[in-house]
XYZ file of C-alpha atoms in Angstrom:
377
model
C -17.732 2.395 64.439
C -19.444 4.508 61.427
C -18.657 3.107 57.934
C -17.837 5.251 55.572
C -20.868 6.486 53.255
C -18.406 8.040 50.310
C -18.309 4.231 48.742
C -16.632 4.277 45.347
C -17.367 1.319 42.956
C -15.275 0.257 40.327
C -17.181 -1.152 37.421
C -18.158 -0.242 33.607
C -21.039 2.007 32.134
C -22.719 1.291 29.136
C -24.664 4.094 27.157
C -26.130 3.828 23.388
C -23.596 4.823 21.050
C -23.671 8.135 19.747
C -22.016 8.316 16.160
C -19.082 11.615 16.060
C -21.035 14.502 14.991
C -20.941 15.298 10.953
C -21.563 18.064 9.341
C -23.860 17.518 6.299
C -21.458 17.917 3.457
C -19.119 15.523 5.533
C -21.942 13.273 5.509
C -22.388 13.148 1.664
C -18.655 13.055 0.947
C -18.000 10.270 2.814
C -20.665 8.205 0.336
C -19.225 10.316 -1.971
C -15.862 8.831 -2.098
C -17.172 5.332 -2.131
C -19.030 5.577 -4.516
C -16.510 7.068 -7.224
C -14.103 4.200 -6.232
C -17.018 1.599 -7.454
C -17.853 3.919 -10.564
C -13.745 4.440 -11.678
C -13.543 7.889 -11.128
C -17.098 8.886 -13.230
C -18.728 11.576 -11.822
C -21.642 11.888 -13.508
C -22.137 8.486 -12.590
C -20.764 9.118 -9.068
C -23.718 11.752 -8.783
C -26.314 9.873 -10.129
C -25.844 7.161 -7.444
C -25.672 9.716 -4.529
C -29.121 10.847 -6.145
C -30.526 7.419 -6.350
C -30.068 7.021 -2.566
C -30.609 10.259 -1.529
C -34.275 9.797 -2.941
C -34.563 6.142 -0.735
C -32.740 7.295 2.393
C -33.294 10.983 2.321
C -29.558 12.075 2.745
C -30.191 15.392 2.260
C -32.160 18.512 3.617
C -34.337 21.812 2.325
C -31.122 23.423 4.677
C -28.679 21.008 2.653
C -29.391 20.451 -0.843
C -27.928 17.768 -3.043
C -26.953 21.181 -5.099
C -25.583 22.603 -2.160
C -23.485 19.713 -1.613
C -21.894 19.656 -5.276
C -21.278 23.276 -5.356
C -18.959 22.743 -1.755
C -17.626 19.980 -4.006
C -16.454 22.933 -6.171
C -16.090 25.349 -3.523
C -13.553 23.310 -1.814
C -11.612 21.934 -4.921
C -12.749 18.141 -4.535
C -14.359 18.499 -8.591
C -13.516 20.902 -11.607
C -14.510 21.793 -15.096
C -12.912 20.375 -17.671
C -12.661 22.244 -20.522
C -11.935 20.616 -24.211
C -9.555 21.338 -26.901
C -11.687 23.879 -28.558
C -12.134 25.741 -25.227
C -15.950 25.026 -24.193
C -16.623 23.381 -21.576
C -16.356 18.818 -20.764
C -18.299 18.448 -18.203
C -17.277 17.659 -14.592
C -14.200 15.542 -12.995
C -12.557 14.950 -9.898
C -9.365 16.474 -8.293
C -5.875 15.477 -7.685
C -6.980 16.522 -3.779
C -10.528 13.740 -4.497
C -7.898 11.219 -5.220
C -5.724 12.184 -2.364
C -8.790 11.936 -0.262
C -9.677 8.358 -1.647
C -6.157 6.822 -0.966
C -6.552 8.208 2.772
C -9.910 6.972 2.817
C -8.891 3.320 1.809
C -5.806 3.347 4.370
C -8.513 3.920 7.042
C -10.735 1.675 6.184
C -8.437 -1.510 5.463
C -5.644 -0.724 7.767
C -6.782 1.409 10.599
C -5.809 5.178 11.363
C -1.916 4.889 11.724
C 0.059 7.656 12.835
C 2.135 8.748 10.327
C 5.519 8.616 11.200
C 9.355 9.390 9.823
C 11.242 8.288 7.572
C 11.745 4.751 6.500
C 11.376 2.041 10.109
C 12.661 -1.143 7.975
C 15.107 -1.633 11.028
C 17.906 -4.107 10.004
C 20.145 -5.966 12.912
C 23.445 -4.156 10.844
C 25.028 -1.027 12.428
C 27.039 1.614 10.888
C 26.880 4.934 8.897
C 23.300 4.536 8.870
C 20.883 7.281 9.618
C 19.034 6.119 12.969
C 20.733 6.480 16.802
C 21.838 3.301 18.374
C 22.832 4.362 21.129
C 26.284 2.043 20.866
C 30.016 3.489 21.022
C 32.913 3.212 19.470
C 36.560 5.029 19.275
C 36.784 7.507 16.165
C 38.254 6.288 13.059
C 39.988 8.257 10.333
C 36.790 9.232 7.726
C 34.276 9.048 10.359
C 31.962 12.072 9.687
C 32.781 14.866 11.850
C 29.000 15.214 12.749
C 28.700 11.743 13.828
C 30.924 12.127 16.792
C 29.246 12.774 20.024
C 30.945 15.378 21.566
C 29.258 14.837 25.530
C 30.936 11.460 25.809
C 33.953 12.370 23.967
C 34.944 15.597 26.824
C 34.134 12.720 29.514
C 36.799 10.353 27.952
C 38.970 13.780 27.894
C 38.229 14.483 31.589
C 38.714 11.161 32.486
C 42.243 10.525 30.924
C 43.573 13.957 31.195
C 41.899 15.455 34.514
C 40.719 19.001 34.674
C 43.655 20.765 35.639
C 45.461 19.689 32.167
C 42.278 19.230 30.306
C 43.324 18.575 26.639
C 41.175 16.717 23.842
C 42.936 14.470 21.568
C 42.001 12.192 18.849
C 42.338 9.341 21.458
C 39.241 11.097 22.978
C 36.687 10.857 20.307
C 34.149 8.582 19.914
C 31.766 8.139 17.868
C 27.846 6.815 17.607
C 26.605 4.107 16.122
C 23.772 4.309 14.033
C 21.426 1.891 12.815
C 20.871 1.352 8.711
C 17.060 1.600 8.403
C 16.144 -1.190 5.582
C 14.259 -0.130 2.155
C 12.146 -2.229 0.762
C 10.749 -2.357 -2.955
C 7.432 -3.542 -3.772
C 5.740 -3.682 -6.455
C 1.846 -3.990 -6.993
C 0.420 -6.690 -9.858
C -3.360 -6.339 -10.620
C -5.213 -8.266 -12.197
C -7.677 -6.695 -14.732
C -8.415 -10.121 -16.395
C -12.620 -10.098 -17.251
C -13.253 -12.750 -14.721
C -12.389 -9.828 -11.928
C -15.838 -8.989 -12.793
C -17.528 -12.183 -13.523
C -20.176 -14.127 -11.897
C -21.901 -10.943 -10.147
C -18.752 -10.493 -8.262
C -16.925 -7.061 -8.450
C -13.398 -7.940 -7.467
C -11.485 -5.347 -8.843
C -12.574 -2.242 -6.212
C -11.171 -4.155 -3.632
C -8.301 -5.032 -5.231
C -8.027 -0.975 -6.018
C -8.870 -0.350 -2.501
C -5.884 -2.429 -1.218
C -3.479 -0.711 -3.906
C -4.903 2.879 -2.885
C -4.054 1.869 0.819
C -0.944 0.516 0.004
C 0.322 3.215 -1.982
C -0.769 5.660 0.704
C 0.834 3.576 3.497
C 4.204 4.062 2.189
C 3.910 7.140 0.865
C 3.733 8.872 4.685
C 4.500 6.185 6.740
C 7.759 4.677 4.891
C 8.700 7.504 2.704
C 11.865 5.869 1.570
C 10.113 2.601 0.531
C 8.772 2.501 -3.484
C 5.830 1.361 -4.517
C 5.459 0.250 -8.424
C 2.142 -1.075 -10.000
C 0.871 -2.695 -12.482
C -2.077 -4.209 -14.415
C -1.995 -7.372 -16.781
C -4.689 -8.697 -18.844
C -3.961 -9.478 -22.197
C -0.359 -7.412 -22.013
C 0.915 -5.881 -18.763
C 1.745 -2.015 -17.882
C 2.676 0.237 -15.064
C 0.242 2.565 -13.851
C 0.512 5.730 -12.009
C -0.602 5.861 -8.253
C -3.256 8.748 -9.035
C -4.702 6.623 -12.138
C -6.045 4.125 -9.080
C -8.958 5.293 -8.740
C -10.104 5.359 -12.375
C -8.933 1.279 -12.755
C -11.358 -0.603 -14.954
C -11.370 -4.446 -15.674
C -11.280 -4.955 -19.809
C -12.160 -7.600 -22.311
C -8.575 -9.438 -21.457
C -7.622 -12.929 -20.856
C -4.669 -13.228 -17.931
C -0.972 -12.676 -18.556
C 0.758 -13.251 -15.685
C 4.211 -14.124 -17.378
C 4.053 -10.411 -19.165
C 2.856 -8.916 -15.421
C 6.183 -11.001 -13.871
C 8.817 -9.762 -16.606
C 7.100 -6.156 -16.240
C 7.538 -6.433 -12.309
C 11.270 -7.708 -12.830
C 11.986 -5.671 -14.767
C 10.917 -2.549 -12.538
C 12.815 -3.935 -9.759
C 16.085 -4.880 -11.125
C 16.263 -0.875 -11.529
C 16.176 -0.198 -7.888
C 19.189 0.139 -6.023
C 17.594 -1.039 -2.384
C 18.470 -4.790 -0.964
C 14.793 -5.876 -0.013
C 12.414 -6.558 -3.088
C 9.337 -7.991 -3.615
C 6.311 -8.799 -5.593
C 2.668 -9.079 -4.388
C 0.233 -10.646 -7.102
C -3.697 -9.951 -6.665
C -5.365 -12.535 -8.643
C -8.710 -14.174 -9.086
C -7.988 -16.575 -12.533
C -5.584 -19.322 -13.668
C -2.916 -18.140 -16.294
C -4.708 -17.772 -19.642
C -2.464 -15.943 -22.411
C 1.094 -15.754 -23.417
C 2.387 -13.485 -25.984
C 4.882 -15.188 -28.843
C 7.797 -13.922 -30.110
C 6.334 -13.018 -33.410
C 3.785 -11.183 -31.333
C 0.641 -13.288 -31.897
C -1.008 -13.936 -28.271
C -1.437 -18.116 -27.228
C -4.700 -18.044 -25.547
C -6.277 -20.954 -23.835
C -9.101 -20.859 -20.965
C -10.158 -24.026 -20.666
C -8.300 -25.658 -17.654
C -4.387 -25.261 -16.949
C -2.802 -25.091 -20.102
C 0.967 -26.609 -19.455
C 2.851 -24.334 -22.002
C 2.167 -21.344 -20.308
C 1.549 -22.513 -16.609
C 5.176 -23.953 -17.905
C 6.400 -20.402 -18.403
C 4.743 -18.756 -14.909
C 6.678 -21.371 -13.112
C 10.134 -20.316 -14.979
C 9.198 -17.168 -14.471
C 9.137 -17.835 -10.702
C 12.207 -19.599 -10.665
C 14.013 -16.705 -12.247
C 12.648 -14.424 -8.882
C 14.239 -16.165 -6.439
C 17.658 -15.977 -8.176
C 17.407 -12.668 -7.760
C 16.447 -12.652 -4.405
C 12.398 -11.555 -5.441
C 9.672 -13.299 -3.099
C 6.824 -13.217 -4.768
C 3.560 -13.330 -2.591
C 0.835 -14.772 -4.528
C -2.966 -13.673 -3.223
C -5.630 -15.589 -4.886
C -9.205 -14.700 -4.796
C -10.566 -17.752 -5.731
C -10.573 -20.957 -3.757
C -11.002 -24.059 -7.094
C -8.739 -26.771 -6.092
C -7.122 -26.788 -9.461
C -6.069 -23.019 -9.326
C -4.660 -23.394 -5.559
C -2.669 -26.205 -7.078
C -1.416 -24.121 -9.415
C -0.488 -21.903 -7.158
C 0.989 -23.635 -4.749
C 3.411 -25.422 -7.274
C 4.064 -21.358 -8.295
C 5.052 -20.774 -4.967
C 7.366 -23.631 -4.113
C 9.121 -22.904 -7.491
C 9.364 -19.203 -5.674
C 9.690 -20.004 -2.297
C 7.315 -17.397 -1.836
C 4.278 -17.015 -0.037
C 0.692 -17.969 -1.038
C -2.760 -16.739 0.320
C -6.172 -18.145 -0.587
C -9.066 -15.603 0.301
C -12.140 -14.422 -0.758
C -12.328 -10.769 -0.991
C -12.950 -10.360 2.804
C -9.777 -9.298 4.812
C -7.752 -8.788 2.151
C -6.257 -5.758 2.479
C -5.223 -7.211 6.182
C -3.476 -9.647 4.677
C -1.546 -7.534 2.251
C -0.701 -5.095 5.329
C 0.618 -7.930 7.375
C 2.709 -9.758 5.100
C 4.110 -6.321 4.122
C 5.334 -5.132 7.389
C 6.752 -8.578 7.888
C 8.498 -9.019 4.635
C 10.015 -5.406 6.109
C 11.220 -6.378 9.429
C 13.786 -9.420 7.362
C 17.049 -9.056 7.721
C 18.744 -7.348 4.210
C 20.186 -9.602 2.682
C 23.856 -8.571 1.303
């Protein structure tokens, strides 16, 4: 008997990568938006990088010049004039659509290409008037919304206890669908803008803007009715605007972190949601505290009591009202993670101790699991 020549093998091909196809301004902006996360938002200074490594690694093209690629930056409304007080001209800046671009750019990078999706998916175990489909039953109830009641099962319950030939619908009829309450949760940001997030040859603080632009864009289109607050503490502590991110500098500041904790309790006791929470990016060991006669206590040299004293108050008073704080320190001294840890049982918070490598990860995961807790009443 003939065997059959038409074999088919089951198996894997490999073939050299090819990288997706770019066109040469997408090219450039991609560097592009890199860069002016690591220079705060300076163009100029932006620019003169791209130059700088356009001369080394020959980016661009006689077909595409660098000029070429800054007048698309124009063209396409990704950098504008700014024009002074007295009406001539300041020099170049970025867009509200650049810093759009960054934020989406960070999500990527740090969290992956999610699909965005509707509103809100804190799911909660409680059912009621809530605004997602349970797909559970129940008889109609005087003040039940009349566009809650699901008609197709209701004229079953009417065919079933009336028959057809006397079909009548009665309030004994109705029922209505249960829906599911979809949880919010309220986070806010704390960065740390302390000197040492630039010490030692280190630059921690684009990271820690990276995570924040991420963040921010995260629940801004995947959990729409989540909020997202941040702040910066050095010396002092104030809120910052999500489209300031990008132009985030360290200053010449000691750390804070009781003023960045009141400032973050305070933000929160204003929201009306159930779930709160506080996630601290931090790379130092409390340094400063501000007095009542407002002269600032400042002490770096090792873990002052009086105000590692106050942080741990300060923590106690968040889990009265129901705040986990999770605490990530970029910085791995023995000393500091026993500060921290000490922070975190006063809390009963969380605690992670990572270099700047995965920490945006982190952040993500600890988020959507804070998320899925049940609200608590």
């Amino acid at each position: 008997m003939e065997k059959n020549k038409n074999v088919f093998k089951k198996g894997f091909t490999f073939k050299q990568y090819t990288a997706p196809e770019q066109s040469p301004f997408d090219k450039l902006f991609d560097i592009f938006q890199e860069i002016i996360t690591h220079t705060s938002g300076d163009l100029d200074e932006a620019l003169d990088w791209l130059d700088q490594l356009d001369k080394e690694y020959k980016l661009t093209t006689d077909e595409y010049t660098m000029d070429d690629f800054i007048e698309d930056l124009k063209k396409k409304g990704y950098i504008r004039e700014e024009i002074k007080p007295d009406g001539k001209g300041g020099g170049m800046a970025i867009t509200a659509k650049t810093e759009r671009a960054i934020r989406q750019r960070a999500l990527d990078q740090i969290f992956g290409r999610l699909k965005r999706s509707g509103s809100g998916n804190h799911k909660t175990k409680y059912t009621g008037q809530g605004d997602e489909h349970a797909g559970e039953f129940r008889n109609y109830q005087y003040g039940d919304a009349l566009e809650r009641i699901s008609m197709t099962e209701s004229l079953r319950n009417a065919q079933i206890n009336h028959g057809m030939a006397d079909f009548n619908l009665t309030e004994d009829d109705l029922v209505v669908e249960e829906t599911q309450y979809k949880a919010q949760m309220s986070t806010v940001l704390m960065i740390d803008i302390s000197h040492s997030m630039i010490l030692y040859g280190e630059d921690r603080i684009t990271p820690a803007k990276k995570v924040a632009m991420a963040l921010a864009e995260l629940i801004t289109t995947r959990y729409p009715k989540d909020t997202l607050d941040i702040l910066v503490f050095g010396n002092d502590a104030w809120p910052i605007a999500i489209k300031d991110l990008p132009y985030l500098q360290v200053g010449p500041y000691h750390t804070n972190t009781v003023a960045g904790l009141q400032l973050a309790m305070d933000m929160l006791r204003r929201k009306r949601n159930t779930n709160k929470q506080i996630f601290m990016i931090t790379d130092g060991k409390p340094s400063c505290l501000k007095l009542s006669d407002g002269q600032y206590y400042k002490n770096s040299n090792g873990l002052d009591q009086h105000i590692v004293g106050k942080c741990y108050m300060m923590a106690q008073q968040a889990r009265k009202l129901h705040i986990p704080i999770t605490t990530f320190m970029i910085a791995q001294d023995p000393y500091l993670m026993q500060f921290v840890r000490k922070f975190t049982q006063a809390n009963q918070g969380k605690a992670f101790y990572t270099g700047l490598k995965g920490l945006g990860e982190m952040i993500f995961e600890d988020y959507e699991s804070n998320r899925k807790k049940r609200i608590k009443g």
